[in-house]
């Protein structure tokens, strides 16, 4: 794959225009990482990882940890090459539920993890039908944390409910994100997700839950997820450009954009406007203007486009085989800024979502930009 992630054709806005320097710095640390001792961190697995979880100016943030970064967190301040940036960064403390285990001896930490400061997250099925080398999404390392022994392949509804209750009671988690590897079935894994949601809501009715899955073959499954008790849903496309999708997601790109659009429309009908989201990854070689136009289409549908930089992660084909670098900061800044403006104009805020990645915001700079 030949993706260089050089700055792409003319960014309409210069870096540093919005929200003082906070957005520029938030974008820069997302790309260059930070040096920080973070008790809450992730290695491998679904979604962005290899990061430390901190409060960045009070906002939950998941930032790559890099010993080569010029950014250092010292005594709650962010230093750039030794100079105080004026930005407060506080590592999230290790949660108490990590010290517990099930009666069978499975560590709670292997069942679900703290994300940010207030989010409990788990991958209910840690394997994916598309994980064959020719099929897998090139940015994904879902089975790596399984191979390393950090998690278990299938979490049962009762296991997850037990951990959710403890995390809620001991550590004050406010919301939960549940994703899944894609199964062979027509539901693509959504039925197991619904069972897990029901089990959690039976023991912690107050906990808001987001489910994340591919467009289910049968759209009535979306109603099943809502009726089980989920109140937000992520149906993640990562890119709306079919050429990018074929290059980066050979298996998943066979789920057509028409199927995604139908699933998003049905999800907005069932869950409501701005309770549906999708990831858009910056750095897959897409045209920035087309990405912003795609985000606008999503916003018009009531779907929140969660703008996240591609991260070069160990254990992914993109890093280990293709050697794709992180996107250029000016491109990420430009897209984040333009999409946040569109979100603000539409009255859609990530924090208005009941649960999920947009509500958490840690993996994106959108909340720093006001979106
Ligand atoms: S944005 Fe999503 S993946 Fe990132 S830390 Fe928050 S819940 Fe986890």
Coordinates of C-alpha atoms and ligand atoms in Angstrom, one line a residue:
X1 CA 0.0 0.0 0.0
X2 CA 1.4 3.4 -0.8
X3 CA 0.1 6.0 1.5
X4 CA 2.4 8.7 2.6
X5 CA 0.1 11.0 4.6
X6 CA 1.8 14.1 3.3
X7 CA -0.3 17.2 3.7
X8 CA -3.0 17.1 1.1
X9 CA -4.4 19.7 -1.1
X10 CA -5.0 23.0 0.1
X11 CA -6.4 23.0 3.6
X12 CA -9.1 25.7 3.7
X13 CA -8.1 26.8 7.2
X14 CA -4.8 27.3 8.8
X15 CA -3.7 25.4 11.9
X16 CA -4.3 27.4 15.1
X17 CA -7.4 29.4 14.1
X18 CA -9.9 27.9 16.4
X19 CA -10.2 27.6 20.2
X20 CA -6.9 29.2 21.0
X21 CA -4.0 26.8 20.9
X22 CA -5.9 24.0 22.6
X23 CA -7.1 22.3 19.4
X24 CA -3.7 22.6 17.8
X25 CA -2.0 21.0 20.8
X26 CA -4.7 18.4 21.2
X27 CA -4.2 17.4 17.5
X28 CA -0.4 17.5 17.9
X29 CA -0.4 15.1 20.9
X30 CA -2.8 12.8 19.0
X31 CA -0.2 12.5 16.3
X32 CA 3.1 12.7 18.2
X33 CA 2.0 11.2 21.5
X34 CA 3.0 12.0 25.0
X35 CA 5.4 10.8 27.7
X36 CA 3.2 10.1 30.7
X37 CA 2.9 7.4 33.3
X38 CA -0.8 6.4 32.7
X39 CA -2.2 3.7 34.9
X40 CA -5.1 3.3 32.5
X41 CA -3.9 2.3 29.0
X42 CA -4.7 -0.1 26.2
X43 CA -2.6 -2.4 24.1
X44 CA -4.1 -4.1 21.0
X45 CA -7.7 -5.0 20.6
X46 CA -10.6 -3.4 18.6
X47 CA -10.4 0.3 17.8
X48 CA -7.7 2.8 18.6
X49 CA -5.2 1.5 21.2
X50 CA -1.6 1.7 22.5
X51 CA -2.6 4.8 24.4
X52 CA -2.7 6.3 27.9
X53 CA -5.9 7.8 29.3
X54 CA -5.7 11.2 30.7
X55 CA -7.8 14.3 31.4
X56 CA -6.6 16.9 28.9
X57 CA -8.0 20.3 30.0
X58 CA -10.6 18.3 31.9
X59 CA -11.7 16.3 28.8
X60 CA -11.3 12.6 28.6
X61 CA -8.5 11.8 26.2
X62 CA -6.8 8.7 24.9
X63 CA -3.4 9.7 23.6
X64 CA -0.7 7.5 22.1
X65 CA 2.2 6.9 24.5
X66 CA 5.5 7.6 22.8
X67 CA 9.0 7.8 24.4
X68 CA 10.1 9.9 21.4
X69 CA 7.4 12.5 21.9
X70 CA 8.5 16.1 22.7
X71 CA 5.5 16.3 25.0
X72 CA 6.0 15.4 28.7
X73 CA 3.5 15.4 31.5
X74 CA 5.1 16.6 34.7
X75 CA 3.2 17.4 37.8
X76 CA -0.1 17.8 36.0
X77 CA 1.2 20.2 33.3
X78 CA 1.9 19.5 29.7
X79 CA 5.5 20.5 28.7
X80 CA 6.7 20.8 25.2
X81 CA 10.4 20.4 25.0
X82 CA 10.6 21.5 28.6
X83 CA 8.4 24.6 28.2
X84 CA 5.0 24.7 30.1
X85 CA 2.2 24.8 27.5
X86 CA -0.3 26.0 30.1
X87 CA -2.4 22.9 29.5
X88 CA -3.4 20.7 32.4
X89 CA -3.1 17.0 31.9
X90 CA -4.0 14.5 34.6
X91 CA -3.6 10.7 34.3
X92 CA -6.7 8.7 35.0
X93 CA -6.3 6.6 38.1
X94 CA -6.3 2.8 38.0
X95 CA -9.9 1.7 38.8
X96 CA -10.7 -0.5 41.8
X97 CA -12.6 -3.1 39.8
X98 CA -9.4 -4.1 38.0
X99 CA -8.4 -5.9 41.3
X100 CA -11.4 -8.3 41.2
X101 CA -12.0 -11.6 39.5
X102 CA -14.9 -13.9 38.7
X103 CA -15.5 -17.0 40.8
X104 CA -13.8 -18.9 37.9
X105 CA -10.7 -16.7 38.3
X106 CA -11.1 -14.5 35.3
X107 CA -9.8 -11.1 36.0
X108 CA -12.4 -8.3 35.6
X109 CA -9.8 -6.4 33.7
X110 CA -9.8 -9.2 31.1
X111 CA -13.5 -8.8 30.6
X112 CA -13.9 -5.0 30.4
X113 CA -11.6 -2.0 30.6
X114 CA -11.9 1.5 31.8
X115 CA -11.7 4.0 28.9
X116 CA -11.2 7.6 29.7
X117 CA -12.3 8.3 33.3
X118 CA -16.0 7.3 33.2
X119 CA -16.5 4.7 30.4
X120 CA -16.5 1.0 30.7
X121 CA -15.7 -0.8 27.4
X122 CA -15.6 -4.3 26.2
X123 CA -15.4 -6.3 23.0
X124 CA -18.0 -9.1 23.6
X125 CA -16.6 -11.4 20.9
X126 CA -12.9 -10.9 20.4
X127 CA -12.6 -12.8 17.1
X128 CA -13.7 -11.6 13.7
X129 CA -14.8 -13.6 10.7
X130 CA -12.8 -11.2 8.6
X131 CA -9.5 -11.7 10.4
X132 CA -7.9 -13.8 7.6
X133 CA -4.9 -11.8 6.3
X134 CA -6.6 -11.2 2.9
X135 CA -9.8 -10.0 4.4
X136 CA -9.0 -8.1 7.6
X137 CA -9.2 -4.4 8.0
X138 CA -5.6 -3.2 7.8
X139 CA -5.8 -0.9 10.8
X140 CA -7.4 -3.5 13.1
X141 CA -5.7 -5.7 15.8
X142 CA -8.8 -7.1 17.4
X143 CA -7.3 -10.6 18.0
X144 CA -3.9 -9.3 19.3
X145 CA -5.1 -8.8 22.9
X146 CA -6.6 -12.3 22.7
X147 CA -3.3 -13.8 21.5
X148 CA -1.5 -11.9 24.3
X149 CA -3.8 -13.4 26.9
X150 CA -5.1 -10.0 28.0
X151 CA -8.7 -10.9 27.4
X152 CA -11.0 -13.8 26.7
X153 CA -12.6 -14.8 23.3
X154 CA -16.2 -14.6 24.2
X155 CA -17.6 -12.7 27.2
X156 CA -20.9 -14.1 28.4
X157 CA -23.8 -11.8 29.3
X158 CA -23.5 -12.7 33.0
X159 CA -19.7 -12.1 33.1
X160 CA -20.1 -8.6 31.6
X161 CA -23.0 -7.8 33.9
X162 CA -20.9 -8.8 36.9
X163 CA -18.1 -6.5 35.9
X164 CA -20.4 -3.6 34.9
X165 CA -22.1 -3.7 38.3
X166 CA -18.7 -3.5 40.1
X167 CA -17.3 -0.8 37.9
X168 CA -20.5 1.3 38.4
X169 CA -20.5 0.7 42.2
X170 CA -16.7 1.0 42.9
X171 CA -15.5 3.5 40.3
X172 CA -18.5 5.5 39.2
X173 CA -18.5 4.6 35.5
X174 CA -21.3 6.5 33.8
X175 CA -21.6 4.7 30.5
X176 CA -20.6 1.6 28.7
X177 CA -19.5 0.8 25.1
X178 CA -19.8 -2.7 23.8
X179 CA -18.4 -3.6 20.4
X180 CA -18.0 -7.0 18.8
X181 CA -15.9 -8.8 16.2
X182 CA -18.1 -9.7 13.2
X183 CA -19.7 -13.2 13.4
X184 CA -20.6 -15.5 10.5
X185 CA -24.3 -15.1 11.2
X186 CA -26.7 -12.8 9.3
X187 CA -26.9 -10.6 12.4
X188 CA -23.1 -10.0 12.2
X189 CA -22.9 -10.4 16.0
X190 CA -25.7 -8.1 17.0
X191 CA -27.8 -10.8 18.7
X192 CA -25.1 -11.6 21.3
X193 CA -24.7 -7.9 21.9
X194 CA -28.4 -7.6 22.6
X195 CA -28.2 -10.4 25.2
X196 CA -25.3 -8.7 26.9
X197 CA -27.2 -5.4 27.1
X198 CA -30.3 -7.1 28.7
X199 CA -28.1 -8.7 31.3
X200 CA -26.4 -5.4 32.2
X201 CA -29.6 -3.5 32.4
X202 CA -31.1 -6.1 34.7
X203 CA -28.4 -5.4 37.3
X204 CA -27.5 -1.7 36.6
X205 CA -30.5 -0.1 35.0
X206 CA -28.9 3.4 35.4
X207 CA -25.9 2.5 33.2
X208 CA -26.3 4.0 29.6
X209 CA -25.0 1.7 26.9
X210 CA -23.8 2.1 23.4
X211 CA -23.6 -0.9 21.1
X212 CA -21.3 -1.0 18.1
X213 CA -21.7 -3.4 15.1
X214 CA -21.7 -3.7 11.4
X215 CA -25.0 -3.0 9.6
X216 CA -27.0 -6.1 10.5
X217 CA -28.4 -8.1 7.5
X218 CA -31.8 -7.9 9.0
X219 CA -32.5 -4.3 10.0
X220 CA -35.1 -5.3 12.7
X221 CA -32.1 -6.3 14.8
X222 CA -31.6 -2.5 15.4
X223 CA -34.9 -2.4 17.1
X224 CA -33.9 -5.6 19.1
X225 CA -30.8 -3.7 20.4
X226 CA -32.9 -0.7 21.4
X227 CA -35.5 -2.8 23.1
X228 CA -32.7 -4.7 25.0
X229 CA -31.9 -1.3 26.6
X230 CA -29.1 0.2 24.4
X231 CA -29.7 4.0 23.9
X232 CA -26.9 4.8 21.4
X233 CA -25.4 2.9 18.5
X234 CA -22.2 3.1 16.5
X235 CA -22.3 1.6 13.0
X236 CA -18.7 2.3 11.9
X237 CA -17.8 2.7 8.3
X238 CA -14.3 4.3 8.8
X239 CA -14.3 5.7 5.3
X240 CA -17.1 6.6 2.8
X241 CA -14.8 6.4 -0.2
X242 CA -15.2 3.0 -1.9
X243 CA -11.6 3.0 -3.2
X244 CA -10.2 3.6 0.3
X245 CA -12.6 1.0 1.7
X246 CA -11.5 -1.7 -0.8
X247 CA -7.8 -1.0 -0.1
X248 CA -8.0 -0.8 3.7
X249 CA -11.0 -3.1 4.4
X250 CA -11.1 -5.8 1.8
X251 CA -13.6 -7.9 3.6
X252 CA -15.8 -5.2 5.2
X253 CA -15.9 -3.2 1.9
X254 CA -18.2 -5.9 0.5
X255 CA -20.9 -4.4 2.9
X256 CA -22.0 -1.8 0.4
X257 CA -22.4 1.9 1.3
X258 CA -26.1 1.4 0.4
X259 CA -26.3 -1.1 3.3
X260 CA -24.6 1.4 5.6
X261 CA -26.9 4.2 4.6
X262 CA -30.0 2.0 5.2
X263 CA -28.7 0.9 8.6
X264 CA -27.9 4.5 9.6
X265 CA -31.4 5.7 8.5
X266 CA -33.1 2.9 10.4
X267 CA -30.9 3.5 13.5
X268 CA -31.8 7.2 13.5
X269 CA -35.5 6.2 13.3
X270 CA -35.1 3.8 16.2
X271 CA -32.5 5.5 18.5
X272 CA -33.1 9.1 17.5
X273 CA -31.1 11.9 15.9
X274 CA -27.6 12.2 17.3
X275 CA -27.8 8.9 19.1
X276 CA -26.2 7.2 16.1
X277 CA -22.5 7.6 15.2
X278 CA -19.8 6.3 12.9
X279 CA -16.0 6.5 12.9
X280 CA -14.3 8.3 10.1
X281 CA -10.6 7.7 10.1
X282 CA -8.2 10.5 8.9
X283 CA -5.1 9.2 7.3
X284 CA -6.3 6.4 5.0
X285 CA -5.5 8.5 1.9
X286 CA -8.9 10.1 1.4
X287 CA -9.5 13.5 0.0
X288 CA -10.1 16.0 2.9
X289 CA -12.9 17.8 1.1
X290 CA -14.7 14.6 0.2
X291 CA -14.3 13.4 3.8
X292 CA -15.9 16.7 5.1
X293 CA -18.7 16.4 2.5
X294 CA -19.3 12.8 3.7
X295 CA -19.4 14.0 7.3
X296 CA -22.0 16.7 6.3
X297 CA -24.1 14.0 4.7
X298 CA -24.0 12.0 7.9
X299 CA -24.8 15.1 10.0
X300 CA -27.8 15.8 7.7
X301 CA -29.0 12.2 8.4
X302 CA -28.6 12.8 12.2
X303 CA -25.5 10.6 12.4
X304 CA -22.5 11.9 14.3
X305 CA -19.2 11.5 12.4
X306 CA -16.5 10.7 14.9
X307 CA -13.3 12.0 13.4
X308 CA -10.3 10.0 14.6
X309 CA -6.7 9.9 13.3
X310 CA -5.4 6.6 12.0
X311 CA -2.9 5.3 14.5
X312 CA 0.1 3.2 13.5
X313 CA -0.5 0.3 15.9
X314 CA 1.8 -2.7 16.4
X315 CA 0.0 -5.9 15.3
X316 CA -1.8 -4.3 12.4
X317 CA -1.1 -5.0 8.8
X318 CA -1.0 -1.2 8.2
X319 CA 2.0 -0.9 10.6
X320 CA 3.8 -4.2 10.4
X321 CA 3.5 -4.7 6.6
X322 CA 2.5 -1.4 5.0
X323 CA 4.4 0.9 7.3
X324 CA 1.7 3.6 7.0
X325 CA 2.5 6.7 9.2
X326 CA 0.1 8.8 11.2
X327 CA -1.7 11.5 9.2
X328 CA -0.1 14.9 9.0
X329 CA -1.3 17.2 11.9
X330 CA -2.5 20.0 9.5
X331 CA -4.8 17.6 7.7
X332 CA -6.3 16.3 11.0
X333 CA -6.7 19.8 12.3
X334 CA -8.4 21.0 9.2
X335 CA -10.9 18.1 9.0
X336 CA -11.6 18.2 12.7
X337 CA -12.2 21.9 12.6
X338 CA -14.5 21.8 9.6
X339 CA -16.5 18.9 10.9
X340 CA -16.9 20.5 14.4
X341 CA -18.2 23.6 12.7
X342 CA -20.8 21.6 10.8
X343 CA -21.8 19.8 14.0
X344 CA -22.1 23.1 15.9
X345 CA -24.3 24.5 13.1
X346 CA -26.5 21.4 13.3
X347 CA -26.8 21.6 17.1
X348 CA -25.2 18.1 17.5
X349 CA -22.8 17.6 20.4
X350 CA -21.0 14.4 21.2
X351 CA -21.8 15.0 24.9
X352 CA -25.5 14.9 24.0
X353 CA -25.2 11.2 23.1
X354 CA -26.3 8.9 25.9
X355 CA -23.2 6.7 25.7
X356 CA -20.5 5.7 23.3
X357 CA -17.4 7.0 21.7
X358 CA -18.9 10.4 20.7
X359 CA -20.1 10.9 24.2
X360 CA -16.7 9.9 25.6
X361 CA -14.7 11.8 23.0
X362 CA -11.3 10.6 24.2
X363 CA -10.1 9.3 20.8
X364 CA -11.0 12.4 18.8
X365 CA -10.2 16.1 19.1
X366 CA -13.7 17.1 18.1
X367 CA -14.8 17.9 21.7
X368 CA -11.8 20.2 22.1
X369 CA -13.1 22.0 18.9
X370 CA -16.6 22.3 20.4
X371 CA -18.2 19.4 18.4
Ligands
LIG1 S1 -13.7 7.3 22.3 FE1 -14.4 5.1 22.3 S2 -12.6 3.8 22.0 FE2 -11.9 5.9 22.5 S3 -11.6 5.8 24.7 FE3 -13.7 6.6 24.4 S4 -15.0 4.8 24.5 FE4 -12.9 4.1 24.2

